[in-house]
PDB file of C-alpha atoms in Angstrom:
ATOM      1  CA  MET Z  98       0.044  -0.023  -0.084  1.00 42.00           C
ATOM      2  CA  GLU Z  99       1.438   3.528  -0.959  1.00 57.00           C
ATOM      3  CA  ALA Z 100       1.769   5.915   1.918  1.00 67.00           C
ATOM      4  CA  GLN Z 101       0.540   9.547   1.672  1.00 67.00           C
ATOM      5  CA  THR Z 102       1.764  12.496   3.258  1.00 71.00           C
ATOM      6  CA  TYR Z 103       0.271  15.998   3.395  1.00 61.00           C
ATOM      7  CA  THR Z 104       1.839  19.239   4.531  1.00 65.00           C
ATOM      8  CA  GLU Z 105       0.453  22.689   4.667  1.00 59.00           C
ATOM      9  CA  GLY Z 106       3.405  24.023   2.261  1.00 58.00           C
ATOM     10  CA  ILE Z 107       6.914  25.382   3.327  1.00 63.00           C
ATOM     11  CA  ARG Z 108       6.265  29.019   2.452  1.00 59.00           C
ATOM     12  CA  ASP Z 109       9.408  30.488   4.292  1.00 60.00           C
ATOM     13  CA  ALA Z 110      11.993  27.897   3.415  1.00 67.00           C
ATOM     14  CA  ARG Z 111      14.612  28.734   0.948  1.00 71.00           C
ATOM     15  CA  GLN Z 112      15.156  25.135  -0.013  1.00 82.00           C
ATOM     16  CA  VAL Z 113      13.250  21.859   0.906  1.00 90.00           C
ATOM     17  CA  VAL Z 114      15.228  18.680   0.349  1.00 94.00           C
ATOM     18  CA  ILE Z 115      13.541  15.151   0.046  1.00 95.00           C
ATOM     19  CA  ARG Z 116      15.596  12.109  -0.231  1.00 96.00           C
ATOM     20  CA  ASP Z 117      15.329   8.269  -0.398  1.00 97.00           C
ATOM     21  CA  LEU Z 118      11.609   7.643  -0.692  1.00 95.00           C
ATOM     22  CA  VAL Z 119       9.970   4.561  -2.522  1.00 95.00           C
ATOM     23  CA  GLY Z 120       6.183   4.215  -3.009  1.00 94.00           C
ATOM     24  CA  ARG Z 121       5.220   7.596  -1.602  1.00 92.00           C
ATOM     25  CA  THR Z 122       2.446  10.085  -2.505  1.00 88.00           C
ATOM     26  CA  LEU Z 123       3.308  13.578  -1.338  1.00 89.00           C
ATOM     27  CA  TYR Z 124       0.871  16.694  -1.178  1.00 83.00           C
ATOM     28  CA  LEU Z 125       3.721  19.082  -0.618  1.00 83.00           C
ATOM     29  CA  GLY Z 126       1.581  22.302  -1.052  1.00 77.00           C
ATOM     30  CA  LYS Z 127       3.159  25.638  -1.843  1.00 79.00           C
ATOM     31  CA  VAL Z 128       6.878  25.892  -1.599  1.00 85.00           C
ATOM     32  CA  SER Z 129       8.267  29.460  -1.876  1.00 81.00           C
ATOM     33  CA  GLY Z 130      11.726  28.488  -2.550  1.00 86.00           C
ATOM     34  CA  SER Z 131      13.395  25.578  -4.251  1.00 92.00           C
ATOM     35  CA  LEU Z 132      12.469  21.831  -4.001  1.00 95.00           C
ATOM     36  CA  TYR Z 133      15.226  19.199  -4.364  1.00 97.00           C
ATOM     37  CA  LEU Z 134      14.224  15.689  -4.727  1.00 98.00           C
ATOM     38  CA  GLU Z 135      16.703  12.707  -4.858  1.00 98.00           C
ATOM     39  CA  ASN Z 136      16.629   9.193  -4.851  1.00 98.00           C
ATOM     40  CA  LEU Z 137      12.996   8.681  -5.266  1.00 98.00           C
ATOM     41  CA  GLU Z 138      11.367   5.585  -6.617  1.00 97.00           C
ATOM     42  CA  LYS Z 139       7.560   5.091  -7.599  1.00 96.00           C
ATOM     43  CA  CYS Z 140       6.502   8.330  -6.165  1.00 95.00           C
ATOM     44  CA  THR Z 141       3.838  10.738  -6.899  1.00 91.00           C
ATOM     45  CA  ILE Z 142       4.599  14.521  -5.999  1.00 91.00           C
ATOM     46  CA  PHE Z 143       1.823  17.385  -5.929  1.00 87.00           C
ATOM     47  CA  VAL Z 144       3.702  20.744  -5.498  1.00 88.00           C
ATOM     48  CA  ALA Z 145       3.601  24.408  -6.236  1.00 86.00           C
ATOM     49  CA  CYS Z 146       7.293  25.996  -6.115  1.00 89.00           C
ATOM     50  CA  ARG Z 147       9.623  28.451  -7.282  1.00 90.00           C
ATOM     51  CA  GLN Z 148      12.187  26.163  -8.526  1.00 95.00           C
ATOM     52  CA  ILE Z 149      12.510  22.208  -8.771  1.00 97.00           C
ATOM     53  CA  ARG Z 150      15.569  19.935  -9.210  1.00 98.00           C
ATOM     54  CA  VAL Z 151      15.169  16.040  -9.470  1.00 98.00           C
ATOM     55  CA  HIS Z 152      18.549  13.806  -9.208  1.00 98.00           C
ATOM     56  CA  ASN Z 153      18.811  10.083  -9.234  1.00 98.00           C
ATOM     57  CA  SER Z 154      15.157   9.291  -9.285  1.00 98.00           C
ATOM     58  CA  SER Z 155      13.015   6.780 -11.414  1.00 98.00           C
ATOM     59  CA  ASP Z 156       9.264   6.020 -12.146  1.00 97.00           C
ATOM     60  CA  THR Z 157       8.104   9.004 -10.228  1.00 97.00           C
ATOM     61  CA  SER Z 158       5.057  11.303 -11.338  1.00 93.00           C
ATOM     62  CA  ILE Z 159       5.358  14.913 -10.502  1.00 94.00           C
ATOM     63  CA  TYR Z 160       2.234  17.192 -10.694  1.00 89.00           C
ATOM     64  CA  LEU Z 161       3.642  20.631 -10.900  1.00 90.00           C
ATOM     65  CA  PHE Z 162       3.278  24.472 -10.766  1.00 88.00           C
ATOM     66  CA  VAL Z 163       6.843  25.797 -10.997  1.00 92.00           C
ATOM     67  CA  LEU Z 164       8.072  29.320 -11.868  1.00 91.00           C
ATOM     68  CA  SER Z 165      11.455  28.197 -13.685  1.00 94.00           C
ATOM     69  CA  LYS Z 166      12.355  25.266 -15.861  1.00 96.00           C
ATOM     70  CA  PRO Z 167      12.398  22.157 -13.903  1.00 97.00           C
ATOM     71  CA  VAL Z 168      15.691  20.223 -14.038  1.00 97.00           C
ATOM     72  CA  ILE Z 169      16.467  16.351 -14.172  1.00 98.00           C
ATOM     73  CA  GLU Z 170      19.809  14.525 -13.716  1.00 97.00           C
ATOM     74  CA  ASP Z 171      20.557  10.877 -13.627  1.00 97.00           C
ATOM     75  CA  CYS Z 172      16.626  10.406 -13.788  1.00 98.00           C
ATOM     76  CA  LYS Z 173      14.738   7.598 -15.550  1.00 97.00           C
ATOM     77  CA  ASN Z 174      10.903   7.789 -16.367  1.00 97.00           C
ATOM     78  CA  ILE Z 175      10.101  10.764 -14.856  1.00 97.00           C
ATOM     79  CA  ARG Z 176       6.604  12.074 -15.543  1.00 95.00           C
ATOM     80  CA  PHE Z 177       5.488  15.577 -15.386  1.00 95.00           C
ATOM     81  CA  GLY Z 178       1.855  16.841 -15.038  1.00 90.00           C
ATOM     82  CA  SER Z 179       0.618  20.489 -15.013  1.00 86.00           C
ATOM     83  CA  LEU Z 180      -0.835  21.506 -11.537  1.00 81.00           C
ATOM     84  CA  ASN Z 181      -2.376  24.952 -12.671  1.00 70.00           C
ATOM     85  CA  ASP Z 182      -5.313  25.154 -10.299  1.00 62.00           C
ATOM     86  CA  PHE Z 183      -4.741  24.622  -6.644  1.00 63.00           C
ATOM     87  CA  GLU Z 184      -6.127  26.011  -3.496  1.00 63.00           C
ATOM     88  CA  GLY Z 185      -4.229  29.228  -2.526  1.00 66.00           C
ATOM     89  CA  ARG Z 186      -2.618  29.698  -5.992  1.00 68.00           C
ATOM     90  CA  GLU Z 187      -3.174  33.728  -5.948  1.00 71.00           C
ATOM     91  CA  LYS Z 188      -1.513  33.989  -2.400  1.00 70.00           C
ATOM     92  CA  PHE Z 189       1.344  31.650  -3.666  1.00 65.00           C
ATOM     93  CA  LEU Z 190       2.139  33.616  -6.714  1.00 67.00           C
ATOM     94  CA  ILE Z 191       1.794  37.026  -4.733  1.00 68.00           C
ATOM     95  CA  SER Z 192       4.152  35.587  -2.054  1.00 65.00           C
ATOM     96  CA  CYS Z 193       6.609  34.563  -4.926  1.00 63.00           C
ATOM     97  CA  GLY Z 194       6.297  38.316  -6.090  1.00 60.00           C
ATOM     98  CA  ILE Z 195       4.357  37.460  -9.130  1.00 60.00           C
ATOM     99  CA  GLU Z 196       1.142  39.557  -9.064  1.00 56.00           C
ATOM    100  CA  GLU Z 197      -0.170  41.874  -6.692  1.00 43.00           C
ATOM    101  CA  LYS Z 198      -3.955  42.741  -6.173  1.00 46.00           C
ATOM    102  CA  THR Z 199      -5.418  46.140  -5.378  1.00 42.00           C
ATOM    103  CA  GLU Z 200      -9.331  46.746  -5.197  1.00 44.00           C
ATOM    104  CA  GLN Z 201      -9.006  49.198  -8.045  1.00 44.00           C
ATOM    105  CA  ASN Z 202      -7.639  46.985 -10.768  1.00 45.00           C
ATOM    106  CA  LYS Z 203      -8.736  43.617  -9.248  1.00 47.00           C
ATOM    107  CA  GLU Z 204     -11.424  42.664 -12.120  1.00 49.00           C
ATOM    108  CA  ALA Z 205      -8.977  43.620 -15.103  1.00 48.00           C
ATOM    109  CA  GLN Z 206      -6.180  41.528 -13.316  1.00 47.00           C
ATOM    110  CA  LEU Z 207      -8.502  38.668 -12.755  1.00 45.00           C
ATOM    111  CA  GLU Z 208      -9.367  38.309 -16.623  1.00 47.00           C
ATOM    112  CA  GLU Z 209      -5.663  39.042 -17.557  1.00 46.00           C
ATOM    113  CA  ASN Z 210      -4.114  36.747 -15.014  1.00 45.00           C
ATOM    114  CA  SER Z 211      -6.322  33.843 -15.399  1.00 46.00           C
ATOM    115  CA  HIS Z 212      -4.274  33.562 -18.815  1.00 44.00           C
ATOM    116  CA  CYS Z 213      -0.884  34.934 -17.637  1.00 47.00           C
ATOM    117  CA  THR Z 214      -0.396  32.836 -14.492  1.00 55.00           C
ATOM    118  CA  LEU Z 215      -1.088  29.656 -16.587  1.00 56.00           C
ATOM    119  CA  SER Z 216       1.588  30.798 -18.901  1.00 70.00           C
ATOM    120  CA  LEU Z 217       4.002  31.267 -15.927  1.00 82.00           C
ATOM    121  CA  ASN Z 218       3.964  27.558 -15.284  1.00 88.00           C
ATOM    122  CA  LYS Z 219       7.146  25.854 -16.754  1.00 93.00           C
ATOM    123  CA  TRP Z 220       5.939  22.416 -15.725  1.00 92.00           C
ATOM    124  CA  ASP Z 221       6.995  21.019 -19.372  1.00 92.00           C
ATOM    125  CA  GLN Z 222       9.951  22.853 -20.242  1.00 94.00           C
ATOM    126  CA  VAL Z 223      12.230  20.241 -18.467  1.00 95.00           C
ATOM    127  CA  LEU Z 224      15.913  20.555 -18.630  1.00 95.00           C
ATOM    128  CA  ASP Z 225      17.866  17.031 -18.575  1.00 96.00           C
ATOM    129  CA  PHE Z 226      21.407  17.532 -17.650  1.00 94.00           C
ATOM    130  CA  ASN Z 227      22.000  13.936 -19.195  1.00 93.00           C
ATOM    131  CA  SER Z 228      20.440  15.110 -22.588  1.00 89.00           C
ATOM    132  CA  PRO Z 229      21.733  18.866 -23.072  1.00 76.00           C
ATOM    133  CA  SER Z 230      21.378  18.601 -26.824  1.00 77.00           C
ATOM    134  CA  GLY Z 231      17.632  18.140 -27.142  1.00 74.00           C
ATOM    135  CA  MET Z 232      14.739  15.466 -26.573  1.00 83.00           C
ATOM    136  CA  SER Z 233      15.219  13.582 -23.526  1.00 92.00           C
ATOM    137  CA  PRO Z 234      14.172   9.869 -22.965  1.00 93.00           C
ATOM    138  CA  ASN Z 235      14.357  10.313 -19.374  1.00 96.00           C
ATOM    139  CA  TRP Z 236      10.971  12.204 -18.881  1.00 95.00           C
ATOM    140  CA  HIS Z 237       7.733  13.026 -20.406  1.00 93.00           C
ATOM    141  CA  LYS Z 238       4.446  14.730 -20.239  1.00 91.00           C
ATOM    142  CA  LEU Z 239       1.517  13.145 -18.331  1.00 86.00           C
ATOM    143  CA  GLU Z 240      -2.003  13.525 -19.940  1.00 72.00           C
ATOM    144  CA  ALA Z 241      -2.964  17.088 -20.979  1.00 56.00           C
ATOM    145  CA  HIS Z 242      -5.401  18.056 -18.399  1.00 52.00           C
ATOM    146  CA  THR Z 243      -5.572  20.462 -15.247  1.00 50.00           C
ATOM    147  CA  THR Z 244      -5.257  18.825 -11.988  1.00 55.00           C
ATOM    148  CA  TYR Z 245      -6.840  20.681  -8.992  1.00 58.00           C
ATOM    149  CA  VAL Z 246      -5.484  19.739  -5.708  1.00 62.00           C
ATOM    150  CA  ASP Z 247      -6.847  21.318  -2.220  1.00 61.00           C
ATOM    151  CA  PHE Z 248      -3.655  21.341  -0.103  1.00 59.00           C
ATOM    152  CA  SER Z 249      -6.101  21.829   2.922  1.00 57.00           C
ATOM    153  CA  LEU Z 250      -6.788  18.294   2.844  1.00 48.00           C
ATOM    154  CA  SER Z 251      -4.008  17.947   5.459  1.00 43.00           C
ATOM    155  CA  LYS Z 252      -6.578  19.765   7.860  1.00 43.00           C
ATOM    156  CA  GLN Z 253      -9.274  17.224   7.317  1.00 42.00           C
ATOM    157  CA  LEU Z 254      -6.669  14.261   8.448  1.00 39.00           C
ATOM    158  CA  ALA Z 255      -5.458  15.821  11.539  1.00 38.00           C
TER     159      ALA Z 255
END
């Protein structure tokens, strides 16, 4: 049976490091800094972060909202999916300095940001340091659909 872990998000951390996991599902929430994953096997990750790096991992799915291009190195069969719609997305973007809401221009920004914030998600622009010249055999996209995750599920489990 696969173990599941929920967090409220790690908003003030400059870097979160997760190592040596097998068969886990992690609902990490919103990480304001970078996420470093190493030695993961048969895991599923749900996360919104500024930066993600994955090393020495295999057979892992990552549902992701990320503001910079994901990096993988020494990985096999890493699958990336888009996590464009998640609980607290607007607050996460504001905490990363991406958008600022004011009452005066909120309506105009809502319409503009519904397109803008989706384009900020670089989940499918993966850089594989083992295949610097182009298409990498070490990762691929998950089905093209928007995944919604309510990171407040951890409150229900407590």
